[in-house]
mmCIF file of C-alpha atoms in Angstrom:
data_model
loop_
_atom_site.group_PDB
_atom_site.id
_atom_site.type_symbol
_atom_site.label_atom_id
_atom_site.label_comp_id
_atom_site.label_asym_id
_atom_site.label_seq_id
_atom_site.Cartn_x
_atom_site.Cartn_y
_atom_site.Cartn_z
ATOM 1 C CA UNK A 1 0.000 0.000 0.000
ATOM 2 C CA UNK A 2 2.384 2.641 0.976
ATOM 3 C CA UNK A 3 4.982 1.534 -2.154
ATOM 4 C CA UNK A 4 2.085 2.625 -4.468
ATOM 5 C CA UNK A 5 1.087 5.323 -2.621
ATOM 6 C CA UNK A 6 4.162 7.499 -3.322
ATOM 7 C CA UNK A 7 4.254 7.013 -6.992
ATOM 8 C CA UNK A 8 0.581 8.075 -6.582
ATOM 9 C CA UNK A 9 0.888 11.222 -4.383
ATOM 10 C CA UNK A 10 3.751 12.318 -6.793
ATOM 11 C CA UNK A 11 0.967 12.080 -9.880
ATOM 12 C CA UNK A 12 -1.303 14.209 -8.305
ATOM 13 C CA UNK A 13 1.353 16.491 -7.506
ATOM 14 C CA UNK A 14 2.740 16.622 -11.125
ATOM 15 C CA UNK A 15 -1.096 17.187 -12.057
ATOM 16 C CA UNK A 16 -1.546 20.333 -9.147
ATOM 17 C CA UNK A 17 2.019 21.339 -10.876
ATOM 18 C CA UNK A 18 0.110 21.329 -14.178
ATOM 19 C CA UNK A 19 -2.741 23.017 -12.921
ATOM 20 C CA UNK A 20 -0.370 26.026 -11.347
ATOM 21 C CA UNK A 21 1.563 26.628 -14.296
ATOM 22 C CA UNK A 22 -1.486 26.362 -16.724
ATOM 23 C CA UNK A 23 -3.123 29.056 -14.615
ATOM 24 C CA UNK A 24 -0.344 30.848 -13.880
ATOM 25 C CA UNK A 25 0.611 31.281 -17.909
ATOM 26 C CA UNK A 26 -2.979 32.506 -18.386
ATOM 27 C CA UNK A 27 -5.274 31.539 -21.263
ATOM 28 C CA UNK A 28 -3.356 31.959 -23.877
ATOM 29 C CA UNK A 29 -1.232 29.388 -23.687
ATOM 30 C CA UNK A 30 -1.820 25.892 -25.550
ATOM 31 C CA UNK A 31 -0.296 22.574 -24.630
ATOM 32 C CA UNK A 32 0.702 22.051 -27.495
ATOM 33 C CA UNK A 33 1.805 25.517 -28.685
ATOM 34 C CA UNK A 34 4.477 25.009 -31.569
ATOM 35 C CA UNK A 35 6.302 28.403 -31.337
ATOM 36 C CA UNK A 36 8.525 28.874 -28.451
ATOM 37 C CA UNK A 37 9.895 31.676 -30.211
ATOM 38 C CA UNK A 38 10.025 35.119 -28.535
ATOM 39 C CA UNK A 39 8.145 38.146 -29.963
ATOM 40 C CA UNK A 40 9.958 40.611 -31.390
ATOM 41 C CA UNK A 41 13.191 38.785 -32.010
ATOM 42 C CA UNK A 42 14.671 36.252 -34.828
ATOM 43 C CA UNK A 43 15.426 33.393 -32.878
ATOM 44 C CA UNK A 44 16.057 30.344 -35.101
ATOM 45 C CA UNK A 45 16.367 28.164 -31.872
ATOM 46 C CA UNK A 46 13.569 26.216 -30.378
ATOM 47 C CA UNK A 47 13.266 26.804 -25.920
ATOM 48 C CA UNK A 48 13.001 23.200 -24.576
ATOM 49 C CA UNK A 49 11.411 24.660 -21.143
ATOM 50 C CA UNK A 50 8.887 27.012 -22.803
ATOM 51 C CA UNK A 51 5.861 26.990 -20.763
ATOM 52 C CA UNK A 52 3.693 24.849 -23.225
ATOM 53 C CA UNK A 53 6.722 22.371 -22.517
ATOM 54 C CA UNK A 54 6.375 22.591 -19.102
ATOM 55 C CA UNK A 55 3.221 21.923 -19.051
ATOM 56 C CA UNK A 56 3.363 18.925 -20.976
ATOM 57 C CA UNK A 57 6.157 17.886 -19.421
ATOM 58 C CA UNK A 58 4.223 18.157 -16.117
ATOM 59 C CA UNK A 59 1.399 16.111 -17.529
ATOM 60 C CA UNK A 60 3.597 12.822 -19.274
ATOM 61 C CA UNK A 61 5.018 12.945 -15.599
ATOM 62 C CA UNK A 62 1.752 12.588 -13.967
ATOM 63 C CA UNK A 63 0.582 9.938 -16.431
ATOM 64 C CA UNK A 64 3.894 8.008 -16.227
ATOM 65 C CA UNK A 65 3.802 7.745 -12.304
ATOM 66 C CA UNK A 66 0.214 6.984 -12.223
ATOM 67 C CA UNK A 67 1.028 4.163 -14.741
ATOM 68 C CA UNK A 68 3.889 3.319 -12.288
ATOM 69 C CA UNK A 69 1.865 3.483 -9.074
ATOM 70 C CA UNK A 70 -0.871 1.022 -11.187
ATOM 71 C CA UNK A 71 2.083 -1.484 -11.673
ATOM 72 C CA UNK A 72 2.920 -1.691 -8.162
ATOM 73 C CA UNK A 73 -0.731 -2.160 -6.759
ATOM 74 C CA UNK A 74 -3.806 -2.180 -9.310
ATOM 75 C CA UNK A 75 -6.019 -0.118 -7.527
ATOM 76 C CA UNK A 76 -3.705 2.887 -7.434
ATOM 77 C CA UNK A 77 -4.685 3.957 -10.741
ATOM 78 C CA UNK A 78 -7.227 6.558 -8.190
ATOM 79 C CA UNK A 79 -4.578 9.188 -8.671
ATOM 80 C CA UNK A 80 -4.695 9.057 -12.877
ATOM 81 C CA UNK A 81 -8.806 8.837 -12.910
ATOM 82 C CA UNK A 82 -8.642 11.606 -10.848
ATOM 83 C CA UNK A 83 -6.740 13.922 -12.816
ATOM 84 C CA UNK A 84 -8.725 13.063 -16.035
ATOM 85 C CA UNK A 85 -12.029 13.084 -14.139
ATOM 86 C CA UNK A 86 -11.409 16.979 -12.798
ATOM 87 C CA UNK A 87 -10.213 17.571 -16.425
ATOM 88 C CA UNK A 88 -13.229 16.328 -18.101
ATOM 89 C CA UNK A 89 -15.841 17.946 -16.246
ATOM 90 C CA UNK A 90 -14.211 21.387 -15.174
ATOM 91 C CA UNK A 91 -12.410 21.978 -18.781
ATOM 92 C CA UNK A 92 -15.268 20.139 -21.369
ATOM 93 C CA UNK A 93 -13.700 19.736 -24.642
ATOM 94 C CA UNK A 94 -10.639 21.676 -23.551
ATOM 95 C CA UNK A 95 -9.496 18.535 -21.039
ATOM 96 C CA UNK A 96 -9.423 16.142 -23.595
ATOM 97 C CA UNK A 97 -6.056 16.922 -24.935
ATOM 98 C CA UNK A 98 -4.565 17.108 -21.578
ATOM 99 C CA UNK A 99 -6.294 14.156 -20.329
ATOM 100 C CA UNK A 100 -5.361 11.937 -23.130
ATOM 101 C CA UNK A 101 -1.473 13.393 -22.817
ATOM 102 C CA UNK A 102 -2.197 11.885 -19.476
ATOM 103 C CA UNK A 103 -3.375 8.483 -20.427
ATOM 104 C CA UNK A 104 -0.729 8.003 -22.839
ATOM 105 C CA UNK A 105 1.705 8.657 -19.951
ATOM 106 C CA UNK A 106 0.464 6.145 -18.048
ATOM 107 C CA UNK A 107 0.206 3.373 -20.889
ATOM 108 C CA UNK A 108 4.096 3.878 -21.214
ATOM 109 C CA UNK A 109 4.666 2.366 -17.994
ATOM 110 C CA UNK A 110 1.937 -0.677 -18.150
ATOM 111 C CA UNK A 111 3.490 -1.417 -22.012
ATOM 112 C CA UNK A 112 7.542 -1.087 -21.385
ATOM 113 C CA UNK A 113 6.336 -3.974 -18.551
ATOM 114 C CA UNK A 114 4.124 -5.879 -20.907
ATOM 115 C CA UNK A 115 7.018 -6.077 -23.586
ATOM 116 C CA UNK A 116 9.367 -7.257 -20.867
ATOM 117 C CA UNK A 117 7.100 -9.791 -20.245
ATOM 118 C CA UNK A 118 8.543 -13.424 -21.258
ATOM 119 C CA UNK A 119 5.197 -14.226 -22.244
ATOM 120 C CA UNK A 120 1.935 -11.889 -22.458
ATOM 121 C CA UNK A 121 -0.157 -14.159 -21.815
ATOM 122 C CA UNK A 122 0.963 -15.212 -18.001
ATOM 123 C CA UNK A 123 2.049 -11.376 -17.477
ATOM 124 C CA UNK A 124 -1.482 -10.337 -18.807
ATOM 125 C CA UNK A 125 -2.976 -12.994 -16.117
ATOM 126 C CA UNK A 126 -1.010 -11.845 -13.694
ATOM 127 C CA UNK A 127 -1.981 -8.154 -13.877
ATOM 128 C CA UNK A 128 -5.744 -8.886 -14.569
ATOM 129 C CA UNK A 129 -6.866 -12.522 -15.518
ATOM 130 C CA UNK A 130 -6.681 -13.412 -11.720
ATOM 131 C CA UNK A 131 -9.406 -11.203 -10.352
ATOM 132 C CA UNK A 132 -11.828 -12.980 -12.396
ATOM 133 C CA UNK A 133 -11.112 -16.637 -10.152
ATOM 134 C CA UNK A 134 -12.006 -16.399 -6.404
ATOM 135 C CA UNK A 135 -14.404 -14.557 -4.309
ATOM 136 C CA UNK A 136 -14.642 -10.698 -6.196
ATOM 137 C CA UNK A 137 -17.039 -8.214 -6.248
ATOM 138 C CA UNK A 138 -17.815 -9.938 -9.513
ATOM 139 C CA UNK A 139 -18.604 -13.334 -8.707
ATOM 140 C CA UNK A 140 -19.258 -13.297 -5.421
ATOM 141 C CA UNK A 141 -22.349 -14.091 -3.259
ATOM 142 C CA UNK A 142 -24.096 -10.956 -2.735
ATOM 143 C CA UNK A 143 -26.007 -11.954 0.923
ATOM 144 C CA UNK A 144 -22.285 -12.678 1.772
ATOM 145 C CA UNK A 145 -21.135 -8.904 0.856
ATOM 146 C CA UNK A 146 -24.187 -7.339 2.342
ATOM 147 C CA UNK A 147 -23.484 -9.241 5.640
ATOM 148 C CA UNK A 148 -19.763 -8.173 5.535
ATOM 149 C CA UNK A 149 -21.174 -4.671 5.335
ATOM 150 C CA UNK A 150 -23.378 -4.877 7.618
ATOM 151 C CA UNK A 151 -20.860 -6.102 10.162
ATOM 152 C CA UNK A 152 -18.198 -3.428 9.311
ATOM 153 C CA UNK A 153 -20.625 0.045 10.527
ATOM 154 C CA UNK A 154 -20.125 -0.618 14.172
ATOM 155 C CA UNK A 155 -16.192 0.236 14.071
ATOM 156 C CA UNK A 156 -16.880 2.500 11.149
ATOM 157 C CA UNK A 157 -19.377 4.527 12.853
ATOM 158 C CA UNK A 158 -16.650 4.507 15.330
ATOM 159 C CA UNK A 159 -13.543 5.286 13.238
ATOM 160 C CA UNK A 160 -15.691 8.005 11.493
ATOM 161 C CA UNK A 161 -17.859 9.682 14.170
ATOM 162 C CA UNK A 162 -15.744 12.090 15.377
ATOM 163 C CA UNK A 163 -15.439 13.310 11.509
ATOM 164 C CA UNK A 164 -19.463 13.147 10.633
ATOM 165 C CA UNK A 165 -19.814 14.954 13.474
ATOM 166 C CA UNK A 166 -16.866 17.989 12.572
ATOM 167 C CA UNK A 167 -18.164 17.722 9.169
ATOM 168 C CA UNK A 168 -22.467 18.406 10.491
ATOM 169 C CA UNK A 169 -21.585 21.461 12.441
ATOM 170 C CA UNK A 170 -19.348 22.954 9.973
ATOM 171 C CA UNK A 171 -16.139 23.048 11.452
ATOM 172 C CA UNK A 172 -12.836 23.939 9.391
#
């Protein structure tokens, strides 16, 4: 848990980095802006840090740790939807080049491991076929879920009351 975690905490800072600098450069300023030339001079000689690289920069890095974080523990892949989800709904058609920069970032990871593989079949097992044998949310009994549940609230009323109670007055 904690090995994935950092690889996922550093996404979602690469993403809040992204987020700063995008808002920081204002709105004229495209992710994929081609001229990194100054105005008003003849520079023949492209700026690797522009801010358009920065940016993107800041996004592939996000993507690539999320991919990492979703190598070392499947379910850390939280950080990546994240990103894309805030993306999607606060920028509209505007997220969907940043959010698929971000995807592609994290495929890197997930196929440089694949390739590795000796064969693609086992690794692809591994990572995925598994879940489908066993007890799982998807072919489990569902009176055996509900009574798991239902025996969880008494320590999570517990664990949480303090919180639901913070969180009904209003405190911050």
């Amino acid at each position: 848990e904690l090995l994935a975690s950092l690889p996922a905490v550093l996404s979602l800072l690469c993403f809040c980095l992204y987020l700063e600098r995008r808002q920081r450069a204002g709105p004229s300023i495209s992710l994929f802006l081609t001229s990194a030339r100054p105005q008003g001079r003849s520079w023949s000689v492209v700026q690797p840090f522009s801010a358009s690289n920065r940016l993107l920069l800041s996004l592939v890095g996000a993507g690539v740790l999320t991919g990492i974080a979703v190598l070392i523990k499947q379910s850390a892949f939280d950080a990546g939807l994240t990103a894309v989800v805030y993306l999607l709904w606060r920028e509209r058609r505007r997220g969907l080049a940043p959010a698929a920069v971000l995807v592609a970032g994290a495929l890197v990871p997930v196929a440089i491991a694949a390739a590795s593989a000796a064969r693609l079949s086992s690794w692809l097992y591994a990572v995925v076929g598994y879940r489908f044998e066993g007890d799982s949310l998807l072919n489990g009994s569902l009176s055996g879920r509900a009574h798991q549940f239902w025996l969880s609230l008494p320590p999570t009323g517990k664990a949480l009351g303090l919180l639901a109670l913070l969180a009904a007055v209003g405190w911050r």
